[in-house]
Short mmCIF file of C-alpha atoms in Angstrom, two decimals:
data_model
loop_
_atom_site.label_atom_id
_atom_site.label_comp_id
_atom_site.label_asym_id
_atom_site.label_seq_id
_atom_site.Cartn_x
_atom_site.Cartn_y
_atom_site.Cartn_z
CA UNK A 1 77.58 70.00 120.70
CA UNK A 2 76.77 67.35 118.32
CA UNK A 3 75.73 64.45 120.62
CA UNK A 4 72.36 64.47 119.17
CA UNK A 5 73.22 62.56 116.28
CA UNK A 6 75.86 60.28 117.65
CA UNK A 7 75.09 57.12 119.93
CA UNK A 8 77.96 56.77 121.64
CA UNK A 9 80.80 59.64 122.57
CA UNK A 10 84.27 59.99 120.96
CA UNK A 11 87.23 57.58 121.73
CA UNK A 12 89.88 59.34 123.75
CA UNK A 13 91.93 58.93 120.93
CA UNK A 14 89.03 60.90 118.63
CA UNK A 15 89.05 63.51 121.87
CA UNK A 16 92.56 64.28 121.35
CA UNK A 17 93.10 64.16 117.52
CA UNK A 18 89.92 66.46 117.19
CA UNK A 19 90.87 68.81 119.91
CA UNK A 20 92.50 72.15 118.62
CA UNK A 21 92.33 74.47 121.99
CA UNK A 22 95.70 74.15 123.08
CA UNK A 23 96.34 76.29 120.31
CA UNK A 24 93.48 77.90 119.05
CA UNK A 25 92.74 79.21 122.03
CA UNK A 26 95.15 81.88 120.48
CA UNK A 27 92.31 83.61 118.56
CA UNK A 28 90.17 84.54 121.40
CA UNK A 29 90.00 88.13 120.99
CA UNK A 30 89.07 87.41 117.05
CA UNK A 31 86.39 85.33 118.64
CA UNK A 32 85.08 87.65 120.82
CA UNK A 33 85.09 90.63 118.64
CA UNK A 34 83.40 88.57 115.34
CA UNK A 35 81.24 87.23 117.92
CA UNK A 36 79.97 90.86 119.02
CA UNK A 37 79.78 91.86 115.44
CA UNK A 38 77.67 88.61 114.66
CA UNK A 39 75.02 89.33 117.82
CA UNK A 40 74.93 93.33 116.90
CA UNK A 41 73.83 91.99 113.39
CA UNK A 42 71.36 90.00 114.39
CA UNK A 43 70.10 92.01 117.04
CA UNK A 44 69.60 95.00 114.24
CA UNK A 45 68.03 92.53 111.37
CA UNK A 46 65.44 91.45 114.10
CA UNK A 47 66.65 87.90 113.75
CA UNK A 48 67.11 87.57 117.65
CA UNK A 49 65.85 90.37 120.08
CA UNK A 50 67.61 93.31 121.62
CA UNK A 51 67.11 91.88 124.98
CA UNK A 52 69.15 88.75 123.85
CA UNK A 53 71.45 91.00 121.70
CA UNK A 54 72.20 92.76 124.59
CA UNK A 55 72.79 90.16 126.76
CA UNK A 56 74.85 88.55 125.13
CA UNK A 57 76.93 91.28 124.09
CA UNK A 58 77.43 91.73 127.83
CA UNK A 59 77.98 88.23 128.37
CA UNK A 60 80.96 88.03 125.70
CA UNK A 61 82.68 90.94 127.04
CA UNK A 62 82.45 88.86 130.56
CA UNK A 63 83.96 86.01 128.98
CA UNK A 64 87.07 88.26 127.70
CA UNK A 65 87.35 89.75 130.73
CA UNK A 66 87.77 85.71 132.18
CA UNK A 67 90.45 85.29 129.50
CA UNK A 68 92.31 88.42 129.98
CA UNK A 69 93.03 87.93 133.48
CA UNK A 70 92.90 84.05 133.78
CA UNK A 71 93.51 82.52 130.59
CA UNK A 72 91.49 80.49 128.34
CA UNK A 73 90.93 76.94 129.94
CA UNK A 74 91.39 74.00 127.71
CA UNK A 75 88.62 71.33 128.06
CA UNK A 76 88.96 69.10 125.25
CA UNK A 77 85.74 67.78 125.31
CA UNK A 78 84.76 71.35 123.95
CA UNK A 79 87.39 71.03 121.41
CA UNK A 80 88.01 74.51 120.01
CA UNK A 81 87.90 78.20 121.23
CA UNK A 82 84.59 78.92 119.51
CA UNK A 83 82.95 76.10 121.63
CA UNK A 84 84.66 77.03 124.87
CA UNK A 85 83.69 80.40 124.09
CA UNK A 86 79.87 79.70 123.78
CA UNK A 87 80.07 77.29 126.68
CA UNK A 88 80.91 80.11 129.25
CA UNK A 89 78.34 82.38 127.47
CA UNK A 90 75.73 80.00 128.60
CA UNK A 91 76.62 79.29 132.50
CA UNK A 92 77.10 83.45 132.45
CA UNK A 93 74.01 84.16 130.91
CA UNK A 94 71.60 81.15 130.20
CA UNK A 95 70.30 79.83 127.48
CA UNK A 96 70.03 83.16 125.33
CA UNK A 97 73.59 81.98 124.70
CA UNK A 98 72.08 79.71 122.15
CA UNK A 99 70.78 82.19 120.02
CA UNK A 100 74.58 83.33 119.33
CA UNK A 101 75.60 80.85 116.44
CA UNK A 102 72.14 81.50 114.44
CA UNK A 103 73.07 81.71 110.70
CA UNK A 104 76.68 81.07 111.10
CA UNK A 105 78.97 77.79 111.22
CA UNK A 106 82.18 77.18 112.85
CA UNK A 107 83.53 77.11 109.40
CA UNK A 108 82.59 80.86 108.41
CA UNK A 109 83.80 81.54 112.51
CA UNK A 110 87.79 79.88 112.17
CA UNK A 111 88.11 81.53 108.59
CA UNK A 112 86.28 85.12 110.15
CA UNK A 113 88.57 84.41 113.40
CA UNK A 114 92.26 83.27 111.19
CA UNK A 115 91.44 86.05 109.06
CA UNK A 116 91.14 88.90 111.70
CA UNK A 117 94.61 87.53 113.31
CA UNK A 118 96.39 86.92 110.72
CA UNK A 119 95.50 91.00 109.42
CA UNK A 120 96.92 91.52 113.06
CA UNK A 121 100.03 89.83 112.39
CA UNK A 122 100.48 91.23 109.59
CA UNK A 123 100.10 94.84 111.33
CA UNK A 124 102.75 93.28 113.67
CA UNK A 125 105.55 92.35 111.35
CA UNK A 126 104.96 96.16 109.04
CA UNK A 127 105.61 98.03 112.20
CA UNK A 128 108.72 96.07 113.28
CA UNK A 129 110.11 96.22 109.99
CA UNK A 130 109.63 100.36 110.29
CA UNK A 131 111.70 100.25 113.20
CA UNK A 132 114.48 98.34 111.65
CA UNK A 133 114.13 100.48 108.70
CA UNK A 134 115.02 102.90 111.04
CA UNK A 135 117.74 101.64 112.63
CA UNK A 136 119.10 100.91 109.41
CA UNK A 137 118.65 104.80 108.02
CA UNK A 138 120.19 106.27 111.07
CA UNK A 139 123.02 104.62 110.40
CA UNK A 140 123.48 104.66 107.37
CA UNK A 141 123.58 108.56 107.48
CA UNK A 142 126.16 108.41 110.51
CA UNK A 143 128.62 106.07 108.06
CA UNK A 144 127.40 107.75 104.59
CA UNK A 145 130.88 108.43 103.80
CA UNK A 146 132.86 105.32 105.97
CA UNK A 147 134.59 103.09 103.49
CA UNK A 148 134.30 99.63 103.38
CA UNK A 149 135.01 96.48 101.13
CA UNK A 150 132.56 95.54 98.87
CA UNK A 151 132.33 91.83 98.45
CA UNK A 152 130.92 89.49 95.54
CA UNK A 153 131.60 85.54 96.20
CA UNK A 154 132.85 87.05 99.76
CA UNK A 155 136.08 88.31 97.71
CA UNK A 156 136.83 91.89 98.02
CA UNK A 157 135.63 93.85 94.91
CA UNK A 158 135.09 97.38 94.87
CA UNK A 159 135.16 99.96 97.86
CA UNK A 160 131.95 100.59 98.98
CA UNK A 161 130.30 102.88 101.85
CA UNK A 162 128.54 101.54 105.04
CA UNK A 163 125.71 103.45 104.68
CA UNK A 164 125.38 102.24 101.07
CA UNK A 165 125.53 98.79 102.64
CA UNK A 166 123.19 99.09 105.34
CA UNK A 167 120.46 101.10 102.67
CA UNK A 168 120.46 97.74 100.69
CA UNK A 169 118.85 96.15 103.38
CA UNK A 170 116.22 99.20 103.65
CA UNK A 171 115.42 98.32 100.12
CA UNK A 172 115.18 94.24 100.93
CA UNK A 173 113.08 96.03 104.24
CA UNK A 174 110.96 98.02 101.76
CA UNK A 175 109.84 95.65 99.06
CA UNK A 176 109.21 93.03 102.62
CA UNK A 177 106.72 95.66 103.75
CA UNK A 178 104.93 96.03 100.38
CA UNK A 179 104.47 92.36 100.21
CA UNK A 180 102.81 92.17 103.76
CA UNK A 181 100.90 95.07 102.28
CA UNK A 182 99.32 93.45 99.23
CA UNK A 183 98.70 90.41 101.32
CA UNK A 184 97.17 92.27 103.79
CA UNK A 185 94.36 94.19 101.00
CA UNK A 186 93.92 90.92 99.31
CA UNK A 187 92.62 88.67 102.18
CA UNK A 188 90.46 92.13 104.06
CA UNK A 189 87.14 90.48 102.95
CA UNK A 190 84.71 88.82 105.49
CA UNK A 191 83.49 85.28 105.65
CA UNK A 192 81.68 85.63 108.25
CA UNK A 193 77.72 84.93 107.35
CA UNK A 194 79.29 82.43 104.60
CA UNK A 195 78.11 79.61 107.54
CA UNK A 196 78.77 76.10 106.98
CA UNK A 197 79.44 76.52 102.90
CA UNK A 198 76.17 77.65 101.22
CA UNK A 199 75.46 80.65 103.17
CA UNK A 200 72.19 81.37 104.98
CA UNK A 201 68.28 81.53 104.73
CA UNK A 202 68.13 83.76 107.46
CA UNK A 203 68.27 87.75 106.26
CA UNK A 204 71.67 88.67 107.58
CA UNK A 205 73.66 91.55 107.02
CA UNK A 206 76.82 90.73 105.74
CA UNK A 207 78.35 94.13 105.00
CA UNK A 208 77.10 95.39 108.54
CA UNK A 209 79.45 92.36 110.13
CA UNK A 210 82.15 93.20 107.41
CA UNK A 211 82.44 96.89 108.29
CA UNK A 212 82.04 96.43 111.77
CA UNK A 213 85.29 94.41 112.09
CA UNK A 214 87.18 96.30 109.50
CA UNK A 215 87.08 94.30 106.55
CA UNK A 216 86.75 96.34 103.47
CA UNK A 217 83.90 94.31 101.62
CA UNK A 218 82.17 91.11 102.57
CA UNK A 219 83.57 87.65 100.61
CA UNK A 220 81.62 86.95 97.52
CA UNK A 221 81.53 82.87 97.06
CA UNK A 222 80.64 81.20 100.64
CA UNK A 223 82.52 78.06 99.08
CA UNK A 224 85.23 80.14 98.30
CA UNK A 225 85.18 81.65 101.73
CA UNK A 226 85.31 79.11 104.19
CA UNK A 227 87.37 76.40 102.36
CA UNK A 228 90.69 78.59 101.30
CA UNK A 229 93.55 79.77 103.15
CA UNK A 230 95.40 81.25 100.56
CA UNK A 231 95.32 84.76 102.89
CA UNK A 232 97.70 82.89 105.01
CA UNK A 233 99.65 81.32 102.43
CA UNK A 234 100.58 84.89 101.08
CA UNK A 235 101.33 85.49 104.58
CA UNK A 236 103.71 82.87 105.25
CA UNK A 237 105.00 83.71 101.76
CA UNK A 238 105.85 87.26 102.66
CA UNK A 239 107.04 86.12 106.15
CA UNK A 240 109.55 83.40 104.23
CA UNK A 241 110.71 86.06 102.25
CA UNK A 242 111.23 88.77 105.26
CA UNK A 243 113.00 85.64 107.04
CA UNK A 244 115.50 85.21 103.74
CA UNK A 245 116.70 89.11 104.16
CA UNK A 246 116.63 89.00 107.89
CA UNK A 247 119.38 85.51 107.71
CA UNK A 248 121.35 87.83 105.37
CA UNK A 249 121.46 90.79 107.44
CA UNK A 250 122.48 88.16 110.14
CA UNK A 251 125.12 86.87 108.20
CA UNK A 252 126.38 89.47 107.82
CA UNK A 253 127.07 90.59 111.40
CA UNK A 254 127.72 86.75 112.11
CA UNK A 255 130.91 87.56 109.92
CA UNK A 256 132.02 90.78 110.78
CA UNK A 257 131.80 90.20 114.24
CA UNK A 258 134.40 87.20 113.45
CA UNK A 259 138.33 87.98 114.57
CA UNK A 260 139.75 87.45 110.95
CA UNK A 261 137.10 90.26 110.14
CA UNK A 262 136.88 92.57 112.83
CA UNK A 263 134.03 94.81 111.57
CA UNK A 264 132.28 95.56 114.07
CA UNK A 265 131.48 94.90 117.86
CA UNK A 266 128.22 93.13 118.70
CA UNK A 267 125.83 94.48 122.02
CA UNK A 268 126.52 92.34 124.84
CA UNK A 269 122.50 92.29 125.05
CA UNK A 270 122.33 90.47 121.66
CA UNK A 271 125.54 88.12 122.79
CA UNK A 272 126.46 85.13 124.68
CA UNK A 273 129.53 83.85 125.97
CA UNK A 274 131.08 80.41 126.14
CA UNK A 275 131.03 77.86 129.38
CA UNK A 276 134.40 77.32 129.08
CA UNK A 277 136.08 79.59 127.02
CA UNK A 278 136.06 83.17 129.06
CA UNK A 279 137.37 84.96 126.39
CA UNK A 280 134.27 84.03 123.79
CA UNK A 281 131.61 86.31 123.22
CA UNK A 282 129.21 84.56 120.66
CA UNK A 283 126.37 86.19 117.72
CA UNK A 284 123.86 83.49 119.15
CA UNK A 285 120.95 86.16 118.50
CA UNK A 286 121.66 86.60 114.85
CA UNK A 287 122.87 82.74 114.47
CA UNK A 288 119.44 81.65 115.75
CA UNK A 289 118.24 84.36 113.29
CA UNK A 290 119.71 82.92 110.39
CA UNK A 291 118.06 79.34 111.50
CA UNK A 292 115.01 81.03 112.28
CA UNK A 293 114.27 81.62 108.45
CA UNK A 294 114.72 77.65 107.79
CA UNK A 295 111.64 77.10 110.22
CA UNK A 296 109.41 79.89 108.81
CA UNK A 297 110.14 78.53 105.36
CA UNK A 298 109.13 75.13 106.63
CA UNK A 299 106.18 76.76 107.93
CA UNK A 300 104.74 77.64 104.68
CA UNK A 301 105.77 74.39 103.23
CA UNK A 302 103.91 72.76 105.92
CA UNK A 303 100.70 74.77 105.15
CA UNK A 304 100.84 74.22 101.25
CA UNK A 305 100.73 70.51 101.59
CA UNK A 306 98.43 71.04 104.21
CA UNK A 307 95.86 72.47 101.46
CA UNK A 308 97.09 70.24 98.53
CA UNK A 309 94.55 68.40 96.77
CA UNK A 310 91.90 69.65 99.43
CA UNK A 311 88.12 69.38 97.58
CA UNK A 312 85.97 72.02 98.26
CA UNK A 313 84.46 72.83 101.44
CA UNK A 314 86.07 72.71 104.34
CA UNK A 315 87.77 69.49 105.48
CA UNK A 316 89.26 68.53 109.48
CA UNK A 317 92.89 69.00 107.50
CA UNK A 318 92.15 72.45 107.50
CA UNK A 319 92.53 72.92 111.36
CA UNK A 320 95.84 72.06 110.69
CA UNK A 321 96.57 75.73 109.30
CA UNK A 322 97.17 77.58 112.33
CA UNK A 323 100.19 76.03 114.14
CA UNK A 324 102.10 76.76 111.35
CA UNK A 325 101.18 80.06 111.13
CA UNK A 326 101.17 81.22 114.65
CA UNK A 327 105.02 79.95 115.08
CA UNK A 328 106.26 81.67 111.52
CA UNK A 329 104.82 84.63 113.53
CA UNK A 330 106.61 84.34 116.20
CA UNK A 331 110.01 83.27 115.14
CA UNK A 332 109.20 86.70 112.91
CA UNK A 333 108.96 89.21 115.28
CA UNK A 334 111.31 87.64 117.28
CA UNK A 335 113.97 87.90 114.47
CA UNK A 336 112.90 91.48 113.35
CA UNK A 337 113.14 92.63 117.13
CA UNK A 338 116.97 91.03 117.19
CA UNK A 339 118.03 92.44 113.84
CA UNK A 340 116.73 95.81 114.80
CA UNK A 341 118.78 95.75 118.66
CA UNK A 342 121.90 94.74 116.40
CA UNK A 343 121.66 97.39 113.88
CA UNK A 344 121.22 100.10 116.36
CA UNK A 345 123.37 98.75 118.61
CA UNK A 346 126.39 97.65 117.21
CA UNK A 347 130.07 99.50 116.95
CA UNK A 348 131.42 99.69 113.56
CA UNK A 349 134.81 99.44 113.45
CA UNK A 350 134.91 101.67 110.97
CA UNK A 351 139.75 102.00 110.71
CA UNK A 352 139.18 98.07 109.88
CA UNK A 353 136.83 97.88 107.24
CA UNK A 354 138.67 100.52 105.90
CA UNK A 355 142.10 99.20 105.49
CA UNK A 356 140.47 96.11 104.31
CA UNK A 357 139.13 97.98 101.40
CA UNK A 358 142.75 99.25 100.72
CA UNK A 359 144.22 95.34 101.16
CA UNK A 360 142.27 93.75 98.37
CA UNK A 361 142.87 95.96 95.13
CA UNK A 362 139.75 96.61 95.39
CA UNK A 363 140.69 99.96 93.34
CA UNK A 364 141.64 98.12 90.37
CA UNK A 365 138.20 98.52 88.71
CA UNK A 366 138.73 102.25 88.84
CA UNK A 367 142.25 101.61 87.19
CA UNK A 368 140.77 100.05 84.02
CA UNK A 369 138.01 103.00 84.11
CA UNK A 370 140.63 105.67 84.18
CA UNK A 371 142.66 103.58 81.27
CA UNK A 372 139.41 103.71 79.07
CA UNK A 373 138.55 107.38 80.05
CA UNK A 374 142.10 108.96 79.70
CA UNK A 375 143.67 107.10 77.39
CA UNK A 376 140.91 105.76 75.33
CA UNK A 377 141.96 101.65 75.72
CA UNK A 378 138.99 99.20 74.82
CA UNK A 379 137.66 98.36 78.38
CA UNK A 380 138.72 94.12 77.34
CA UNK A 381 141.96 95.73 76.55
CA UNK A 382 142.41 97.89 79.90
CA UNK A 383 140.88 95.17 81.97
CA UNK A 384 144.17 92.84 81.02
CA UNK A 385 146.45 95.86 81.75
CA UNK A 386 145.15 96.09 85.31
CA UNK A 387 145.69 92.31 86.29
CA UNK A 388 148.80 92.59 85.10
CA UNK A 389 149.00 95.73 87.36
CA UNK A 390 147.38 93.54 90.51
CA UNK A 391 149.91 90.42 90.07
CA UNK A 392 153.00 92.94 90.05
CA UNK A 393 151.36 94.61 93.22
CA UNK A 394 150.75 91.03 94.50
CA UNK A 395 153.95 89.86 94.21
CA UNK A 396 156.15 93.11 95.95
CA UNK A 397 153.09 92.89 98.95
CA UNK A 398 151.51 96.26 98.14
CA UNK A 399 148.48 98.31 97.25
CA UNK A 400 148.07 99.36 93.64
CA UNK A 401 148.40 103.01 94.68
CA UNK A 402 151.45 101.63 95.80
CA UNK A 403 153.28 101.09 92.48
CA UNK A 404 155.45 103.93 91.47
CA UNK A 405 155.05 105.45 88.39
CA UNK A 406 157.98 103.73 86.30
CA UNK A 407 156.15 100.39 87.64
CA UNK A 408 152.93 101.21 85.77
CA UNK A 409 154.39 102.59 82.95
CA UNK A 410 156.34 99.28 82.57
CA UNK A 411 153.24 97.29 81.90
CA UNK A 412 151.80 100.23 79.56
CA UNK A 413 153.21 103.16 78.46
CA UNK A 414 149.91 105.26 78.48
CA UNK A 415 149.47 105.31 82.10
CA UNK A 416 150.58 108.73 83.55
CA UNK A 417 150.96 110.53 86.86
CA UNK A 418 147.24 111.34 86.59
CA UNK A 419 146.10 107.83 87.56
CA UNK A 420 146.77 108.36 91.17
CA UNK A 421 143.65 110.27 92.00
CA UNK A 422 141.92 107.57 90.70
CA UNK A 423 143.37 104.79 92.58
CA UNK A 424 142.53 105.71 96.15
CA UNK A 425 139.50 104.15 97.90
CA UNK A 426 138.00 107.90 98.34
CA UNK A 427 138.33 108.29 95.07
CA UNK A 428 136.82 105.05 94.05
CA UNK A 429 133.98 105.28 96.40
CA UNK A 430 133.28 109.33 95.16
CA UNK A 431 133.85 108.07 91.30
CA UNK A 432 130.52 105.91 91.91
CA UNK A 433 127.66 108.59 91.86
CA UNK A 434 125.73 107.36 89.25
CA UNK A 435 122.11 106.84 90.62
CA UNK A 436 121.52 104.39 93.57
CA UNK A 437 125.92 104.08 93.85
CA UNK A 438 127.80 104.23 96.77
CA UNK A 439 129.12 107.85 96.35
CA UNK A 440 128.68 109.56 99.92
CA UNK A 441 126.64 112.21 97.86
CA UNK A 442 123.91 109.33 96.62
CA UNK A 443 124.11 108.15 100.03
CA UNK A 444 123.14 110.96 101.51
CA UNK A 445 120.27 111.50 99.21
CA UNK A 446 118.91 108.09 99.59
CA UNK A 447 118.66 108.66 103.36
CA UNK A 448 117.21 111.60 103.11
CA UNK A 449 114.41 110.48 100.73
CA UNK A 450 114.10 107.17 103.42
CA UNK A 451 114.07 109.55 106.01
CA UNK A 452 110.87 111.51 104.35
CA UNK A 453 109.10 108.14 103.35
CA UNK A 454 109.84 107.44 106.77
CA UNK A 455 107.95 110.65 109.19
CA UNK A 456 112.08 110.68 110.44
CA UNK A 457 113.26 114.15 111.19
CA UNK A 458 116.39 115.56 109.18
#
């Protein structure tokens, strides 16, 4: 490839720093298709002949063919996909293989090549995430009304529904989507005819190439375009992100599933048992889940010192960007398919989240609410009323609806016989229908507008 200028060959140690096929080989099908696009180009601008054009094109869909069924060998000597690629070309169809890489580089190829996969990635992780989004509507219209604890610093706090619980995570789902979204329109411009950094003398047609594989425009700086990978950064950023709610949503099961909790009853397809202890029956899918997001997060750190302090063109560091990319991808859809088996999956156990909610006052918010509405107390003042109500529940080892009404009236005369309705976790959970609250009547609107945003039928 480059002999010509070099006396002697690489060291083995050169041969096996330089070599990136073991894992670039990954791109092939971004290789073959920019490749076509490249050769159509220049078979229409006149800059090589239809003959060669055509033979070429033929030859390239050979070579896929090759990789489809066999694999893509790894020679190292040929270091990276885009020489293995033009290698075969040749002993398929001579040397009008050589007429492929006119007026483009390798440089203009990878970031052409990285670009097209990582779009496809990105195409991969927005159509998982609609199927967990879907999961997580379905059942959040099955349990619209099914009471629950609601926790802050894991502490029961108010009553809550499960469907209002599980639609949080559609809206952590929702905003992940939109971010893969604006990554995904930022980086659809095309390097490709950017070549080595300066463009070309050779009268290409960049838009043709552009349009051909999809892009919207082509790239307007060919510095610009062969020497930045911010396109993956914002991938990796959006993929760190998705991993963050995914480890929650994990969590989350991780600790319901627990025997002190009780919640809810994991698939045996997303569960392990123990080698010694028959009665186990472990969350290792969502556990390796919530590790999973350490290593995609480590995968964007990786990349962003990768690029650090890089001067502009392109620079060897740079091949360097696509391991961590292609394994945050991975450990992505990976995570997104487990999360999406568990929500759809799972048995709620709905009787023990319920008398949870009723074991941890978590009604005594509505008590200092009903204080403040009925019998006009300054909210400060009501809230010191109601602990005063929750230690004296506390201490006789029952529920605040619990109390009789000479108990209440004890610590304040202004409480009456109407405070009951409000002290029930029905009531506490209906009380809450302001806008986006847990009220089974907001619930069942927000599903329905998920379901339309959706294509779900009703």
């Amino acid at each position: 490839m480059w002999g010509g200028r070099f006396a002697e060959g690489p060291s083995a140690i050169m041969r096996e720093i330089n070599a990136s096929i073991p894992f670039d080989k990954a791109l092939w099908r971004q290789d073959i298709a920019a490749s076509k696009a490249h050769v159509a180009m220049l078979g229409a601008q006149g800059i090589v002949s239809a003959e060669d054009a055509a033979t070429i094109a033929a030859g390239l869909d050979s070579v896929a063919a090759e990789y489809e069924a066999n694999g893509v060998p790894e020679d190292w000597d040929l270091e990276d996909i885009h020489m293995t690629t033009e290698s075969r070309l040749a002993e398929l169809v001579g040397a009008a293989a050589g007429r492929l890489h006119t007026a483009r580089s390798r440089n203009d190829q990878v970031a052409t090549d990285f670009r097209l996969w990582v779009r496809d990635a990105i195409d991969q992780a927005d159509a998982g995430l609609e199927a967990l989004q879907r999961a997580l509507v379905a059942r959040a219209g099955d349990h619209a009304a099914s009471i629950m604890p609601g926790f802050t610093h894991l502490q029961t706090a108010q009553p809550v529904t499960l469907g209002h619980h599980l639609l949080a995570y559609y809206e952590m789902t929702r905003r992940d989507r939109s971010r893969f979204a604006d990554a995904r329109a930022r980086m659809n411009e095309c390097p490709l005819g950017s070549a080595a950094l300066a463009g070309t003398g050779f009268p290409i047609d960049r838009q043709a190439t552009s349009s051909a594989l999809g892009f919207d425009k082509p790239t307007d700086n060919s510095l610009d375009s062969v020497s930045d990978r911010d396109f993956a950064l914002d991938y990796l950023m959006a993929a760190s992100q998705c991993a963050l709610h995914l480890s929650r949503l994990a969590e989350e099961f991780i600790i319901w599933a627990s025997q002190p909790f009780g919640f809810v009853r994991l698939p045996d397809s997303l569960s392990t048992g123990s080698s010694i202890m028959p009665q186990k029956k472990n969350p290792d899918a969502a556990e390796l889940v919530r590790g999973h997001a350490g290593r995609i997060s480590g995968c964007l750190t990786a990349l962003m010192m990768t690029m650090k302090g890089l001067p502009l063109a392109y620079s060897k560091d740079m091949q360097d960007d696509k391991p961590p990319v292609f394994e945050a991808a991975g450990l992505l859809a990976l995570s997104i398919a487990a999360m999406t088996g568990m929500v759809a999956d799972s048995t709620f156990r709905t009787d023990r989240m319920r008398q949870a909610a009723e074991l941890g006052y978590a009604t005594a918010t509505d008590l200092a609410d009903w204080l403040v509405r009925e019998a006009d107390i300054p909210f400060r003042e009501a809230h010191h009323i109601t602990g005063a109500a929750v230690k004296l529940a506390e201490s006789e080892g029952k529920p605040l609806d619990a109390l009789t009404i000479d108990q209440l009236r004890a610590i304040d005369g202004r409480i009456d016989e109407r405070v009951y309705a409000a002290l029930s976790v029905e009531a506490s959970v209906a009380a809450r229908a302001s806008h986006g609250g847990t009220a089974p009547e907001q619930v069942r609107l927000r599903v329905a507008e998920a379901r339309g945003a959706l294509g779900m039928e009703s």
